[in-house]
mmCIF file of N, CA and C in Angstrom:
data_model
loop_
_atom_site.group_PDB
_atom_site.id
_atom_site.type_symbol
_atom_site.label_atom_id
_atom_site.label_comp_id
_atom_site.label_asym_id
_atom_site.label_seq_id
_atom_site.Cartn_x
_atom_site.Cartn_y
_atom_site.Cartn_z
ATOM 1 N N MET U 1 -105.248 30.601 44.297
ATOM 2 C CA MET U 1 -103.794 30.908 45.513
ATOM 3 C C MET U 1 -103.634 32.652 45.941
ATOM 4 N N GLN U 2 -103.468 31.912 47.866
ATOM 5 C CA GLN U 2 -103.785 33.793 48.114
ATOM 6 C C GLN U 2 -101.750 33.242 48.279
ATOM 7 N N LEU U 3 -101.514 34.836 47.986
ATOM 8 C CA LEU U 3 -99.617 35.271 48.433
ATOM 9 C C LEU U 3 -99.694 35.952 49.817
ATOM 10 N N ILE U 4 -98.702 35.302 50.659
ATOM 11 C CA ILE U 4 -97.880 35.615 51.753
ATOM 12 C C ILE U 4 -96.862 35.843 51.813
ATOM 13 N N ALA U 5 -96.612 38.078 51.519
ATOM 14 C CA ALA U 5 -96.068 38.629 52.435
ATOM 15 C C ALA U 5 -94.902 38.391 53.034
ATOM 16 N N CYS U 6 -93.630 37.153 52.972
ATOM 17 C CA CYS U 6 -92.649 37.066 53.638
ATOM 18 C C CYS U 6 -91.259 38.053 53.614
ATOM 19 N N PRO U 7 -91.069 39.064 55.092
ATOM 20 C CA PRO U 7 -90.960 39.889 55.213
ATOM 21 C C PRO U 7 -89.395 39.846 55.169
ATOM 22 N N TRP U 8 -89.064 38.868 54.224
ATOM 23 C CA TRP U 8 -87.522 38.710 53.691
ATOM 24 C C TRP U 8 -87.291 39.012 52.905
ATOM 25 N N CYS U 9 -88.280 37.722 51.897
ATOM 26 C CA CYS U 9 -87.793 37.698 50.636
ATOM 27 C C CYS U 9 -89.714 38.094 49.912
ATOM 28 N N GLY U 10 -90.586 38.993 50.613
ATOM 29 C CA GLY U 10 -91.006 39.237 49.800
ATOM 30 C C GLY U 10 -92.388 38.209 49.431
ATOM 31 N N PRO U 11 -93.040 38.672 48.483
ATOM 32 C CA PRO U 11 -95.320 38.178 48.078
ATOM 33 C C PRO U 11 -94.549 36.851 47.781
ATOM 34 N N ARG U 12 -94.839 35.409 48.617
ATOM 35 C CA ARG U 12 -94.907 34.632 47.816
ATOM 36 C C ARG U 12 -96.296 33.585 47.796
ATOM 37 N N GLU U 13 -96.390 31.662 47.373
ATOM 38 C CA GLU U 13 -97.479 31.543 47.043
ATOM 39 C C GLU U 13 -97.478 31.097 48.706
ATOM 40 N N GLU U 14 -98.730 30.941 48.928
ATOM 41 C CA GLU U 14 -99.546 30.348 50.479
ATOM 42 C C GLU U 14 -98.325 28.961 50.786
ATOM 43 N N THR U 15 -98.462 28.087 49.755
ATOM 44 C CA THR U 15 -97.838 26.438 50.284
ATOM 45 C C THR U 15 -96.804 26.718 50.025
ATOM 46 N N GLU U 16 -95.807 28.156 50.229
ATOM 47 C CA GLU U 16 -94.178 27.766 50.956
ATOM 48 C C GLU U 16 -94.509 28.611 52.406
ATOM 49 N N PHE U 17 -95.473 28.508 52.793
ATOM 50 C CA PHE U 17 -95.717 28.310 54.981
ATOM 51 C C PHE U 17 -95.952 27.551 55.520
ATOM 52 N N SER U 18 -95.726 28.042 56.415
ATOM 53 C CA SER U 18 -96.428 27.175 57.568
ATOM 54 C C SER U 18 -96.172 27.760 59.082
ATOM 55 N N TYR U 19 -98.401 26.714 59.304
ATOM 56 C CA TYR U 19 -98.421 28.054 60.474
ATOM 57 C C TYR U 19 -98.051 27.124 61.417
ATOM 58 N N GLY U 20 -97.464 28.738 62.556
ATOM 59 C CA GLY U 20 -97.293 28.163 63.522
ATOM 60 C C GLY U 20 -98.278 28.282 65.417
ATOM 61 N N GLY U 21 -99.352 28.254 64.696
ATOM 62 C CA GLY U 21 -100.130 29.328 65.679
ATOM 63 C C GLY U 21 -100.611 30.435 66.698
ATOM 64 N N GLN U 22 -101.212 30.100 67.578
ATOM 65 C CA GLN U 22 -101.188 31.479 68.145
ATOM 66 C C GLN U 22 -100.096 31.983 68.943
ATOM 67 N N ALA U 23 -99.975 33.241 68.116
ATOM 68 C CA ALA U 23 -99.089 34.355 68.497
ATOM 69 C C ALA U 23 -98.738 35.093 70.165
ATOM 70 N N HIS U 24 -97.546 36.211 70.758
ATOM 71 C CA HIS U 24 -98.311 36.393 72.096
ATOM 72 C C HIS U 24 -98.126 34.620 72.578
ATOM 73 N N VAL U 25 -98.474 33.796 73.252
ATOM 74 C CA VAL U 25 -98.972 33.412 74.357
ATOM 75 C C VAL U 25 -97.132 32.652 74.917
ATOM 76 N N PRO U 26 -97.706 33.280 75.935
ATOM 77 C CA PRO U 26 -96.787 33.150 77.244
ATOM 78 C C PRO U 26 -96.435 31.611 77.526
ATOM 79 N N TYR U 27 -95.185 31.633 77.776
ATOM 80 C CA TYR U 27 -94.572 30.284 78.373
ATOM 81 C C TYR U 27 -95.242 29.941 79.877
ATOM 82 N N PRO U 28 -95.721 29.596 80.355
ATOM 83 C CA PRO U 28 -95.698 29.204 81.698
ATOM 84 C C PRO U 28 -94.366 29.657 82.753
ATOM 85 N N GLU U 29 -95.369 30.478 84.122
ATOM 86 C CA GLU U 29 -94.065 30.882 83.957
ATOM 87 C C GLU U 29 -93.930 29.990 85.321
ATOM 88 N N HIS U 30 -94.609 29.202 85.667
ATOM 89 C CA HIS U 30 -93.162 27.350 86.920
ATOM 90 C C HIS U 30 -94.005 25.889 86.489
ATOM 91 N N PRO U 31 -93.333 25.867 85.368
ATOM 92 C CA PRO U 31 -94.117 24.423 84.463
ATOM 93 C C PRO U 31 -94.528 23.737 85.670
ATOM 94 N N ALA U 32 -93.225 22.551 86.361
ATOM 95 C CA ALA U 32 -93.201 22.511 86.371
ATOM 96 C C ALA U 32 -93.817 21.748 87.945
ATOM 97 N N SER U 33 -94.792 23.183 88.312
ATOM 98 C CA SER U 33 -95.830 22.927 88.939
ATOM 99 C C SER U 33 -97.141 23.274 88.303
ATOM 100 N N LEU U 34 -97.697 22.487 87.121
ATOM 101 C CA LEU U 34 -98.736 22.782 86.523
ATOM 102 C C LEU U 34 -99.174 21.288 86.624
ATOM 103 N N THR U 35 -99.881 20.799 86.456
ATOM 104 C CA THR U 35 -100.828 20.241 86.669
ATOM 105 C C THR U 35 -101.333 19.197 85.053
ATOM 106 N N ASP U 36 -101.638 18.290 84.560
ATOM 107 C CA ASP U 36 -101.671 17.652 83.318
ATOM 108 C C ASP U 36 -102.986 18.262 82.272
ATOM 109 N N GLU U 37 -103.899 18.588 82.815
ATOM 110 C CA GLU U 37 -105.089 18.987 83.246
ATOM 111 C C GLU U 37 -104.572 20.942 82.806
ATOM 112 N N GLN U 38 -103.543 21.687 83.545
ATOM 113 C CA GLN U 38 -103.290 23.298 83.186
ATOM 114 C C GLN U 38 -102.378 22.811 81.729
ATOM 115 N N TRP U 39 -101.494 21.821 81.630
ATOM 116 C CA TRP U 39 -100.613 21.994 80.497
ATOM 117 C C TRP U 39 -101.346 21.194 79.503
ATOM 118 N N ALA U 40 -102.530 20.991 79.835
ATOM 119 C CA ALA U 40 -103.106 20.224 78.376
ATOM 120 C C ALA U 40 -104.778 21.789 78.092
ATOM 121 N N HIS U 41 -104.950 22.071 78.935
ATOM 122 C CA HIS U 41 -105.035 24.056 78.328
ATOM 123 C C HIS U 41 -103.894 24.293 77.973
ATOM 124 N N PHE U 42 -102.342 24.468 78.443
ATOM 125 C CA PHE U 42 -101.618 25.219 77.619
ATOM 126 C C PHE U 42 -101.347 25.299 76.465
ATOM 127 N N VAL U 43 -101.444 23.746 76.066
ATOM 128 C CA VAL U 43 -101.133 23.314 74.649
ATOM 129 C C VAL U 43 -101.835 23.455 73.901
ATOM 130 N N PHE U 44 -103.292 22.696 73.958
ATOM 131 C CA PHE U 44 -104.350 22.632 73.271
ATOM 132 C C PHE U 44 -105.384 24.245 72.734
ATOM 133 N N PHE U 45 -105.509 24.297 74.208
ATOM 134 C CA PHE U 45 -106.473 25.579 73.739
ATOM 135 C C PHE U 45 -106.336 26.705 73.450
ATOM 136 N N ARG U 46 -106.403 27.777 72.907
ATOM 137 C CA ARG U 46 -106.460 28.322 71.828
ATOM 138 C C ARG U 46 -107.740 29.357 71.803
ATOM 139 N N ALA U 47 -107.135 31.304 71.276
ATOM 140 C CA ALA U 47 -108.627 31.614 70.948
ATOM 141 C C ALA U 47 -108.778 31.798 69.819
ATOM 142 N N ASN U 48 -110.355 31.118 69.563
ATOM 143 C CA ASN U 48 -110.469 31.526 67.792
ATOM 144 C C ASN U 48 -111.482 32.779 67.813
ATOM 145 N N PRO U 49 -111.259 33.777 67.643
ATOM 146 C CA PRO U 49 -111.715 35.205 67.304
ATOM 147 C C PRO U 49 -112.386 35.366 66.091
ATOM 148 N N LYS U 50 -113.229 35.946 66.000
ATOM 149 C CA LYS U 50 -113.428 36.812 64.101
ATOM 150 C C LYS U 50 -112.591 37.963 64.099
ATOM 151 N N GLY U 51 -112.106 38.086 63.152
ATOM 152 C CA GLY U 51 -112.011 39.227 62.999
ATOM 153 C C GLY U 51 -110.202 39.118 63.468
ATOM 154 N N PRO U 52 -109.486 40.396 63.481
ATOM 155 C CA PRO U 52 -107.908 40.322 63.059
ATOM 156 C C PRO U 52 -107.177 39.161 64.684
ATOM 157 N N PHE U 53 -106.382 38.819 64.284
ATOM 158 C CA PHE U 53 -105.630 37.849 64.729
ATOM 159 C C PHE U 53 -104.384 37.646 64.503
ATOM 160 N N ALA U 54 -103.557 37.905 65.458
ATOM 161 C CA ALA U 54 -102.043 37.296 65.508
ATOM 162 C C ALA U 54 -101.684 35.927 65.452
ATOM 163 N N GLU U 55 -100.944 35.700 64.303
ATOM 164 C CA GLU U 55 -100.895 34.938 64.655
ATOM 165 C C GLU U 55 -99.150 34.005 64.009
ATOM 166 N N ARG U 56 -98.514 32.922 64.659
ATOM 167 C CA ARG U 56 -96.747 32.401 64.333
ATOM 168 C C ARG U 56 -97.324 31.570 62.566
ATOM 169 N N TRP U 57 -96.174 32.238 61.673
ATOM 170 C CA TRP U 57 -95.945 31.713 60.196
ATOM 171 C C TRP U 57 -94.324 31.296 60.417
ATOM 172 N N VAL U 58 -93.987 30.312 59.127
ATOM 173 C CA VAL U 58 -92.812 30.096 59.108
ATOM 174 C C VAL U 58 -92.724 30.686 57.802
ATOM 175 N N HIS U 59 -91.595 30.645 56.971
ATOM 176 C CA HIS U 59 -91.207 30.236 55.696
ATOM 177 C C HIS U 59 -91.038 29.089 55.317
ATOM 178 N N SER U 60 -91.714 28.055 55.686
ATOM 179 C CA SER U 60 -90.899 26.917 55.306
ATOM 180 C C SER U 60 -90.352 26.509 53.596
ATOM 181 N N SER U 61 -90.862 26.775 52.669
ATOM 182 C CA SER U 61 -89.558 26.474 51.805
ATOM 183 C C SER U 61 -88.980 27.586 51.585
ATOM 184 N N GLY U 62 -88.815 28.724 51.913
ATOM 185 C CA GLY U 62 -87.918 29.650 51.235
ATOM 186 C C GLY U 62 -86.555 30.265 51.977
ATOM 187 N N CYS U 63 -86.632 30.654 52.835
ATOM 188 C CA CYS U 63 -85.712 30.769 54.200
ATOM 189 C C CYS U 63 -85.823 30.962 55.822
ATOM 190 N N ARG U 64 -87.165 29.609 55.665
ATOM 191 C CA ARG U 64 -86.845 29.015 56.874
ATOM 192 C C ARG U 64 -86.944 30.073 58.323
ATOM 193 N N ARG U 65 -87.405 30.643 58.071
ATOM 194 C CA ARG U 65 -87.388 32.179 59.103
ATOM 195 C C ARG U 65 -89.202 32.282 59.392
ATOM 196 N N TRP U 66 -88.418 32.939 60.862
ATOM 197 C CA TRP U 66 -90.332 33.347 61.524
ATOM 198 C C TRP U 66 -90.572 34.198 61.468
ATOM 199 N N PHE U 67 -92.352 34.238 61.095
ATOM 200 C CA PHE U 67 -92.274 35.448 61.123
ATOM 201 C C PHE U 67 -94.065 35.996 61.937
ATOM 202 N N THR U 68 -94.513 36.670 62.565
ATOM 203 C CA THR U 68 -95.707 36.910 63.725
ATOM 204 C C THR U 68 -96.539 37.892 61.789
ATOM 205 N N ALA U 69 -97.330 36.908 62.057
ATOM 206 C CA ALA U 69 -98.670 37.776 61.238
ATOM 207 C C ALA U 69 -99.795 38.274 61.420
ATOM 208 N N VAL U 70 -100.770 39.438 61.205
ATOM 209 C CA VAL U 70 -101.823 39.033 61.868
ATOM 210 C C VAL U 70 -102.959 39.202 60.542
ATOM 211 N N ARG U 71 -103.605 38.035 60.297
ATOM 212 C CA ARG U 71 -104.741 38.214 59.428
ATOM 213 C C ARG U 71 -106.216 37.627 60.440
ATOM 214 N N ASP U 72 -107.782 38.726 58.986
ATOM 215 C CA ASP U 72 -109.214 38.288 59.221
ATOM 216 C C ASP U 72 -108.674 36.991 59.441
ATOM 217 N N THR U 73 -109.901 36.821 60.707
ATOM 218 C CA THR U 73 -109.942 34.825 60.400
ATOM 219 C C THR U 73 -111.114 34.716 59.059
ATOM 220 N N ARG U 74 -112.473 36.072 59.098
ATOM 221 C CA ARG U 74 -113.867 35.963 58.616
ATOM 222 C C ARG U 74 -113.000 35.912 57.293
ATOM 223 N N THR U 75 -112.102 36.843 56.527
ATOM 224 C CA THR U 75 -112.101 36.603 54.566
ATOM 225 C C THR U 75 -110.560 35.914 54.886
ATOM 226 N N HIS U 76 -109.319 35.534 55.902
ATOM 227 C CA HIS U 76 -108.181 34.910 55.503
ATOM 228 C C HIS U 76 -107.236 35.797 54.672
ATOM 229 N N ARG U 77 -107.661 37.676 54.687
ATOM 230 C CA ARG U 77 -106.752 38.502 54.415
ATOM 231 C C ARG U 77 -106.112 38.671 55.657
ATOM 232 N N PHE U 78 -104.740 38.840 54.775
ATOM 233 C CA PHE U 78 -103.449 39.049 55.762
ATOM 234 C C PHE U 78 -103.765 40.551 55.617
ATOM 235 N N LEU U 79 -103.629 41.292 56.979
ATOM 236 C CA LEU U 79 -103.755 42.284 57.438
ATOM 237 C C LEU U 79 -101.747 43.503 57.762
ATOM 238 N N GLU U 80 -101.199 42.105 57.753
ATOM 239 C CA GLU U 80 -99.529 42.721 58.405
ATOM 240 C C GLU U 80 -98.366 41.398 58.905
ATOM 241 N N GLU U 81 -97.829 41.839 58.229
ATOM 242 C CA GLU U 81 -96.322 40.402 58.302
ATOM 243 C C GLU U 81 -95.473 41.423 58.987
ATOM 244 N N VAL U 82 -95.274 41.226 60.306
ATOM 245 C CA VAL U 82 -93.792 41.541 61.371
ATOM 246 C C VAL U 82 -92.824 40.715 61.266
ATOM 247 N N PRO U 83 -91.727 41.335 61.507
ATOM 248 C CA PRO U 83 -90.347 40.059 61.691
ATOM 249 C C PRO U 83 -90.516 39.700 63.103
ATOM 250 N N ARG U 84 -90.340 39.161 63.563
ATOM 251 C CA ARG U 84 -89.733 37.819 64.987
ATOM 252 C C ARG U 84 -90.030 37.038 65.115
#
């Protein structure tokens, strides 16, 4: 079992958390003008790098607060958890 350090509650088991996707994805500036294909790209296409990657997580079975975490996608180790 992997421990994830909630910025507010401290280290907890990974089963208490839910993944929220890639962090820092800007919302479209003019959403009404996007085509269906552009919306699909915004909703479904995300980066998938090897190495450190910023992600959104929520402590769903605890304080229910969201935070940004940097996780190494090669090892699944969390490198940094930041309230946000």
